[in-house]
């Protein structure tokens, strides 16, 4: 257990906020011990996975627990499907690579997403036409109140766009310990409908892509426009893509004929990146913080010295200008601590 510990290496924004107490745990018993300590001392808890979706706006006056549980196991369930279980502390992309090497299909569109396996169900991570709900079987969790183990299946997780029970009524009540996915061992379902993947595969001159080809295409696209958190502090998309009523979209179309939208029944999902860019934020820097020059939905710690408060205030300025120009209220995707 460490005291007054800098969390700078433990959040991908690279914000230098301190935790009053910090501990790394590598199994359930250590985790339970840490939880008991926090309970006995009345300390608030901060559970850290890969730290890729949090913004620390101030020092944390409690116990930060870094989840380091490691291990991957497999069980064949038919001649073309396998269940693969990974513990929470496994790095997401290393896990994807492990599955690709074994030619297990289902995770390829989710290549290179920052973070750990254990946090993937929290916000139902998704990219390029796939979300983890498409391959998720269940997750094992520790109930923080009872310290008992529980299992949540697909339905119980209530997955939505960047959403799950763990961000809603289950918030702060469970620690995800491991996640099980159902993957294919042959006859893979190749998903290349997403425009950017199609274009990249054409560019690579690949007509019948394998899962490894799809993964490579996704890696190329991500590397071409998303900053690597190891080089520039960021937490991926800072906002969710907003959903607005069809009527509001049609009104906006009168004034902004280039506005893009993905209709779904009587609502339309609008790319937040486009809205932000239209307000002049793309590549704009204020102090230590900027909107990324290639993808305005990503806020970056441009100098490496930004405080969480500065990043938060920058995001508020973006929300206000999008609201003023389009009447749309952007919602933060990143967890604000
Ligand atoms: N766009 C702009 N300007 C920008 C950014 C985007 O006009 O600065 C437009 C693009 O031209 C495109 C549309 O917005 O037509 C969508 O852009 P893109 O394909 O880059 O996807 P996105 O909606 O901006 C979402 C996810 C990403 C995910 C990609 C690919 C959210 C909040 N973000 O971004 O997820 O990688 O789709 O599937 O849903 C993340 O969550 O951290 C993340 C990076």
Coordinates of C-alpha atoms and ligand atoms in Angstrom, one line a residue:
X1 CA 0.0 0.0 0.0
X2 CA 1.4 3.4 -1.0
X3 CA 0.4 6.8 0.3
X4 CA 0.0 10.1 -1.6
X5 CA 0.7 8.2 -4.8
X6 CA 0.8 9.8 -8.3
X7 CA -1.7 8.2 -10.7
X8 CA 0.0 9.8 -13.7
X9 CA 1.2 6.4 -15.1
X10 CA -2.2 4.9 -14.4
X11 CA -4.4 7.1 -16.6
X12 CA -3.9 7.5 -20.3
X13 CA -4.5 11.2 -20.2
X14 CA -1.3 11.3 -18.1
X15 CA -2.8 13.6 -15.6
X16 CA -0.7 14.0 -12.4
X17 CA -3.4 13.5 -9.7
X18 CA -2.6 11.8 -6.5
X19 CA -4.4 9.0 -4.6
X20 CA -4.3 9.1 -0.8
X21 CA -3.8 5.4 -0.9
X22 CA -2.9 3.1 -3.8
X23 CA -2.5 -0.7 -4.1
X24 CA -2.1 -3.2 -6.9
X25 CA -4.0 -6.5 -6.6
X26 CA -3.4 -9.7 -8.6
X27 CA -6.0 -12.1 -7.2
X28 CA -9.4 -12.1 -5.6
X29 CA -8.1 -12.5 -2.1
X30 CA -5.9 -9.5 -2.3
X31 CA -8.8 -7.5 -3.8
X32 CA -11.0 -8.5 -0.9
X33 CA -8.3 -7.5 1.6
X34 CA -8.0 -4.1 0.0
X35 CA -11.8 -3.7 -0.1
X36 CA -12.0 -4.5 3.6
X37 CA -9.3 -1.9 4.4
X38 CA -11.3 0.7 2.5
X39 CA -14.5 -0.2 4.3
X40 CA -12.8 -0.2 7.8
X41 CA -11.3 3.2 7.1
X42 CA -14.3 4.7 5.4
X43 CA -12.3 5.4 2.2
X44 CA -14.0 6.0 -1.1
X45 CA -12.8 3.5 -3.8
X46 CA -11.4 4.1 -7.3
X47 CA -11.0 0.9 -9.3
X48 CA -8.4 1.2 -12.1
X49 CA -8.3 -1.0 -15.2
X50 CA -6.2 0.3 -18.0
X51 CA -7.1 3.9 -17.0
X52 CA -8.1 4.6 -20.6
X53 CA -11.5 6.0 -20.0
X54 CA -11.1 8.3 -16.9
X55 CA -10.4 11.9 -16.3
X56 CA -9.0 12.7 -12.8
X57 CA -10.1 16.3 -12.1
X58 CA -8.6 16.4 -8.7
X59 CA -6.6 14.3 -6.1
X60 CA -8.5 11.2 -5.0
X61 CA -9.0 11.2 -1.3
X62 CA -9.5 7.5 -1.0
X63 CA -8.1 4.1 -2.0
X64 CA -7.2 3.5 -5.7
X65 CA -7.0 -0.2 -6.5
X66 CA -5.2 -1.2 -9.7
X67 CA -6.6 -4.5 -10.9
X68 CA -3.8 -6.8 -12.1
X69 CA -5.6 -10.1 -12.3
X70 CA -4.1 -12.1 -15.2
X71 CA -4.8 -15.3 -17.2
X72 CA -6.7 -16.7 -20.2
X73 CA -8.5 -20.0 -20.5
X74 CA -10.4 -21.8 -23.2
X75 CA -13.1 -24.3 -23.6
X76 CA -14.2 -25.8 -27.0
X77 CA -18.0 -25.9 -27.1
X78 CA -18.6 -27.2 -30.7
X79 CA -16.6 -27.9 -33.8
X80 CA -16.7 -24.3 -34.8
X81 CA -17.0 -22.3 -31.5
X82 CA -14.8 -21.7 -28.4
X83 CA -15.4 -20.0 -25.1
X84 CA -12.4 -17.8 -24.2
X85 CA -12.2 -16.4 -20.7
X86 CA -9.8 -13.6 -19.8
X87 CA -9.1 -12.1 -16.4
X88 CA -9.8 -8.4 -15.8
X89 CA -6.2 -7.2 -15.9
X90 CA -5.3 -8.6 -19.3
X91 CA -4.6 -5.8 -21.8
X92 CA -7.4 -5.7 -24.4
X93 CA -5.3 -5.6 -27.5
X94 CA -2.9 -8.3 -26.3
X95 CA -6.0 -10.4 -25.7
X96 CA -7.2 -9.7 -29.2
X97 CA -3.8 -10.6 -30.6
X98 CA -3.8 -13.9 -28.6
X99 CA -7.1 -14.8 -30.2
X100 CA -6.1 -13.8 -33.7
X101 CA -2.9 -16.0 -33.4
X102 CA -5.1 -18.9 -32.6
X103 CA -7.4 -18.0 -35.5
X104 CA -10.4 -17.3 -33.2
X105 CA -12.8 -14.9 -34.9
X106 CA -15.0 -12.2 -33.4
X107 CA -12.7 -9.6 -31.9
X108 CA -10.8 -8.5 -35.0
X109 CA -12.9 -5.3 -35.5
X110 CA -12.0 -4.3 -31.9
X111 CA -8.3 -4.3 -32.5
X112 CA -6.1 -1.7 -30.8
X113 CA -8.7 -0.4 -28.4
X114 CA -6.9 0.9 -25.3
X115 CA -7.8 -0.5 -21.9
X116 CA -8.1 -3.9 -20.2
X117 CA -10.5 -6.8 -20.6
X118 CA -12.2 -6.1 -17.3
X119 CA -13.4 -2.7 -18.3
X120 CA -14.7 -3.8 -21.7
X121 CA -18.2 -4.6 -20.5
X122 CA -18.6 -1.3 -18.6
X123 CA -19.2 0.7 -21.7
X124 CA -19.7 -2.1 -24.1
X125 CA -16.6 -1.1 -26.1
X126 CA -17.3 -0.9 -29.8
X127 CA -15.6 0.1 -33.1
X128 CA -16.0 -0.5 -36.8
X129 CA -19.3 -2.2 -36.7
X130 CA -18.8 -4.5 -33.7
X131 CA -19.5 -4.1 -30.0
X132 CA -18.5 -6.6 -27.3
X133 CA -22.2 -7.5 -26.8
X134 CA -21.9 -9.3 -30.1
X135 CA -19.5 -12.0 -28.7
X136 CA -20.1 -11.6 -24.9
X137 CA -21.2 -14.6 -22.9
X138 CA -20.9 -13.6 -19.3
X139 CA -18.7 -11.9 -16.7
X140 CA -17.7 -12.9 -13.2
X141 CA -18.0 -10.0 -10.7
X142 CA -17.3 -9.4 -7.0
X143 CA -20.2 -7.8 -5.3
X144 CA -18.7 -4.9 -3.3
X145 CA -21.3 -5.1 -0.5
X146 CA -21.5 -8.8 0.1
X147 CA -18.0 -9.7 -1.2
X148 CA -19.7 -12.7 -2.9
X149 CA -19.0 -13.7 -6.5
X150 CA -21.8 -13.3 -9.1
X151 CA -22.2 -13.9 -12.8
X152 CA -23.9 -11.5 -15.2
X153 CA -25.0 -13.0 -18.5
X154 CA -25.6 -11.0 -21.7
X155 CA -29.2 -10.0 -20.9
X156 CA -28.4 -9.0 -17.4
X157 CA -25.6 -6.7 -18.5
X158 CA -28.2 -4.5 -20.4
X159 CA -25.7 -3.4 -23.0
X160 CA -26.5 -0.3 -25.0
X161 CA -24.4 2.1 -27.1
X162 CA -21.3 2.8 -24.8
X163 CA -23.5 1.7 -21.9
X164 CA -24.3 -1.2 -19.5
X165 CA -25.8 -2.0 -16.1
X166 CA -22.3 -1.2 -14.7
X167 CA -22.7 2.5 -15.7
X168 CA -26.3 2.6 -14.6
X169 CA -28.0 1.0 -11.6
X170 CA -25.0 -1.3 -11.0
X171 CA -22.6 1.7 -10.9
X172 CA -20.0 1.3 -8.0
X173 CA -21.5 -2.0 -6.9
X174 CA -19.3 -4.6 -8.6
X175 CA -15.8 -5.3 -9.6
X176 CA -15.5 -7.2 -12.9
X177 CA -13.0 -10.1 -12.4
X178 CA -13.2 -11.9 -15.7
X179 CA -15.1 -11.9 -19.0
X180 CA -16.0 -14.8 -21.2
X181 CA -16.5 -14.5 -25.0
X182 CA -17.8 -16.9 -27.6
X183 CA -15.5 -16.9 -30.6
X184 CA -15.5 -18.9 -33.9
X185 CA -12.8 -21.3 -34.7
X186 CA -13.8 -21.5 -38.4
X187 CA -16.4 -20.1 -40.9
X188 CA -15.7 -16.6 -39.3
X189 CA -18.3 -13.9 -39.7
X190 CA -16.2 -11.2 -41.4
X191 CA -17.7 -7.7 -40.8
X192 CA -16.5 -5.2 -43.4
X193 CA -19.6 -3.1 -43.9
X194 CA -18.1 -0.1 -42.0
X195 CA -17.0 2.3 -44.8
X196 CA -13.5 2.9 -43.5
X197 CA -12.8 -0.8 -43.4
X198 CA -14.1 -1.4 -46.9
X199 CA -11.9 1.5 -48.2
X200 CA -8.8 0.2 -46.3
X201 CA -9.2 -3.3 -47.6
X202 CA -9.6 -2.0 -51.2
X203 CA -6.5 0.1 -50.6
X204 CA -4.6 -3.1 -49.4
X205 CA -6.1 -4.9 -52.5
X206 CA -7.7 -7.6 -50.4
X207 CA -10.9 -9.1 -51.8
X208 CA -11.6 -12.0 -49.5
X209 CA -10.2 -10.8 -46.1
X210 CA -9.3 -13.1 -43.2
X211 CA -9.9 -12.0 -39.6
X212 CA -6.2 -11.1 -39.5
X213 CA -6.7 -8.8 -42.6
X214 CA -9.7 -7.1 -40.9
X215 CA -7.6 -6.6 -37.8
X216 CA -4.7 -5.1 -39.8
X217 CA -7.2 -2.8 -41.6
X218 CA -8.6 -1.6 -38.3
X219 CA -5.1 -1.1 -36.9
X220 CA -4.1 1.0 -40.0
X221 CA -7.3 3.2 -39.7
X222 CA -6.9 3.7 -35.9
X223 CA -3.2 4.5 -36.2
X224 CA -3.9 7.0 -39.1
X225 CA -6.2 9.2 -37.0
X226 CA -6.3 8.3 -33.4
X227 CA -3.3 9.4 -31.2
X228 CA -1.4 6.7 -29.3
X229 CA -1.9 7.4 -25.6
X230 CA 1.7 6.3 -25.0
X231 CA 2.8 9.3 -27.1
X232 CA 0.0 11.9 -26.5
X233 CA -2.3 11.7 -23.4
X234 CA -5.9 11.0 -24.4
X235 CA -8.9 8.8 -23.6
X236 CA -10.2 8.1 -27.1
X237 CA -13.5 9.6 -27.9
X238 CA -14.3 12.1 -25.2
X239 CA -18.0 12.4 -26.0
X240 CA -20.7 10.0 -27.2
X241 CA -22.2 10.4 -30.6
X242 CA -25.6 12.1 -29.7
X243 CA -28.9 10.7 -30.8
X244 CA -31.5 13.3 -31.8
X245 CA -35.2 13.1 -32.9
X246 CA -35.7 12.7 -36.7
X247 CA -37.6 16.0 -36.8
X248 CA -34.8 17.9 -35.2
X249 CA -32.4 16.3 -37.7
X250 CA -34.6 17.4 -40.6
X251 CA -34.7 21.0 -39.2
X252 CA -30.9 21.1 -38.9
X253 CA -30.5 19.7 -42.4
X254 CA -32.3 22.9 -43.7
X255 CA -29.5 25.0 -42.2
X256 CA -26.5 22.6 -42.4
X257 CA -26.9 20.6 -45.6
X258 CA -23.7 18.6 -45.0
X259 CA -24.8 17.3 -41.6
X260 CA -24.4 13.5 -41.5
X261 CA -26.7 11.2 -39.6
X262 CA -27.4 7.5 -39.2
X263 CA -31.2 7.0 -38.8
X264 CA -32.6 4.4 -36.5
X265 CA -36.4 4.4 -36.4
X266 CA -37.5 7.9 -35.4
X267 CA -34.1 9.0 -34.0
X268 CA -30.8 9.8 -35.8
X269 CA -27.3 9.3 -34.5
X270 CA -25.1 12.3 -35.4
X271 CA -21.3 12.1 -35.4
X272 CA -20.1 14.3 -32.6
X273 CA -16.7 14.7 -34.3
X274 CA -18.4 16.5 -37.2
X275 CA -20.4 18.8 -34.9
X276 CA -17.2 19.7 -32.9
X277 CA -15.3 20.3 -36.1
X278 CA -18.0 22.6 -37.5
X279 CA -17.6 24.7 -34.3
X280 CA -14.0 25.3 -35.2
X281 CA -12.4 23.1 -32.5
X282 CA -10.5 20.6 -34.7
X283 CA -6.8 21.0 -33.9
X284 CA -7.5 24.0 -31.6
X285 CA -5.3 24.3 -28.5
X286 CA -6.0 26.3 -25.3
X287 CA -3.2 26.2 -22.8
X288 CA -2.1 22.5 -22.4
X289 CA -5.3 21.0 -23.9
X290 CA -6.4 20.5 -27.6
X291 CA -8.9 18.8 -29.8
X292 CA -6.9 16.3 -31.9
X293 CA -6.1 17.6 -35.4
X294 CA -7.2 14.4 -37.2
X295 CA -10.2 13.5 -35.0
X296 CA -11.9 16.3 -33.1
X297 CA -13.8 13.9 -30.9
X298 CA -10.6 13.1 -29.1
X299 CA -9.3 15.6 -26.5
X300 CA -5.6 15.5 -25.9
X301 CA -3.1 16.5 -23.2
X302 CA -1.1 18.4 -25.8
X303 CA 1.8 19.4 -23.7
X304 CA 1.8 16.5 -21.3
X305 CA 1.3 19.0 -18.4
X306 CA -2.5 19.4 -18.5
X307 CA -4.5 19.1 -15.3
X308 CA -7.7 17.2 -15.2
X309 CA -9.5 20.5 -14.4
X310 CA -8.1 22.1 -17.6
X311 CA -9.2 19.2 -19.7
X312 CA -12.7 19.2 -18.1
X313 CA -13.1 22.9 -18.7
X314 CA -12.0 22.5 -22.3
X315 CA -14.7 19.8 -22.7
X316 CA -17.3 22.2 -21.2
X317 CA -16.4 24.9 -23.7
X318 CA -16.9 22.3 -26.5
X319 CA -20.3 21.3 -25.1
X320 CA -21.4 24.9 -24.9
X321 CA -20.4 25.8 -28.4
X322 CA -22.1 22.7 -29.9
X323 CA -25.2 23.5 -27.9
X324 CA -25.2 27.1 -29.1
X325 CA -24.7 26.3 -32.8
X326 CA -26.8 23.1 -33.2
X327 CA -29.0 23.0 -30.1
X328 CA -27.5 19.5 -29.3
X329 CA -26.2 18.7 -25.9
X330 CA -23.1 16.5 -26.1
X331 CA -22.6 13.9 -23.3
X332 CA -19.2 13.0 -22.0
X333 CA -18.2 9.3 -22.6
X334 CA -15.2 9.5 -20.3
X335 CA -15.7 8.9 -16.6
X336 CA -15.1 12.1 -14.7
X337 CA -13.6 11.5 -11.2
Ligands
LIG1 N1 -16.0 13.3 -38.4 C1 -15.7 14.6 -38.8 N2 -14.8 15.3 -38.1 C2 -14.0 14.8 -37.1 C3 -14.3 13.4 -36.8 C4 -15.2 12.7 -37.4 O1 -16.4 15.2 -39.6 O2 -13.2 15.5 -36.6 C5 -17.0 12.5 -39.2 C6 -16.3 11.5 -40.1 O3 -16.0 12.1 -41.3 C7 -17.2 10.4 -40.2 C8 -18.0 10.5 -38.9 O4 -17.7 11.7 -38.3 O5 -18.1 10.6 -41.3 C9 -17.7 9.3 -38.1 O6 -16.3 9.3 -37.8 P1 -15.5 8.0 -37.4 O7 -15.7 6.9 -38.3 O8 -14.1 8.4 -37.1 O9 -16.2 7.5 -36.0 P2 -16.7 8.3 -34.8 O10 -18.2 8.3 -34.8 O11 -16.0 9.7 -34.7 C10 -16.8 6.2 -33.3 C11 -16.4 5.7 -31.9 C12 -14.9 5.4 -31.9 C13 -14.7 4.3 -32.9 C14 -15.1 4.8 -34.3 C15 -15.0 3.7 -35.3 C16 -17.9 6.9 -30.4 C17 -18.1 7.9 -29.4 N3 -16.7 6.8 -31.0 O12 -16.1 7.4 -33.6 O13 -14.6 4.9 -30.6 O14 -13.3 3.9 -33.0 O15 -16.5 5.2 -34.2 O16 -16.1 2.7 -35.1 O17 -18.8 6.1 -30.7 C18 -13.7 5.5 -28.5 O18 -14.8 5.2 -28.0 O19 -12.8 5.9 -27.7 C19 -13.5 5.5 -29.9 C20 -12.4 5.9 -30.5

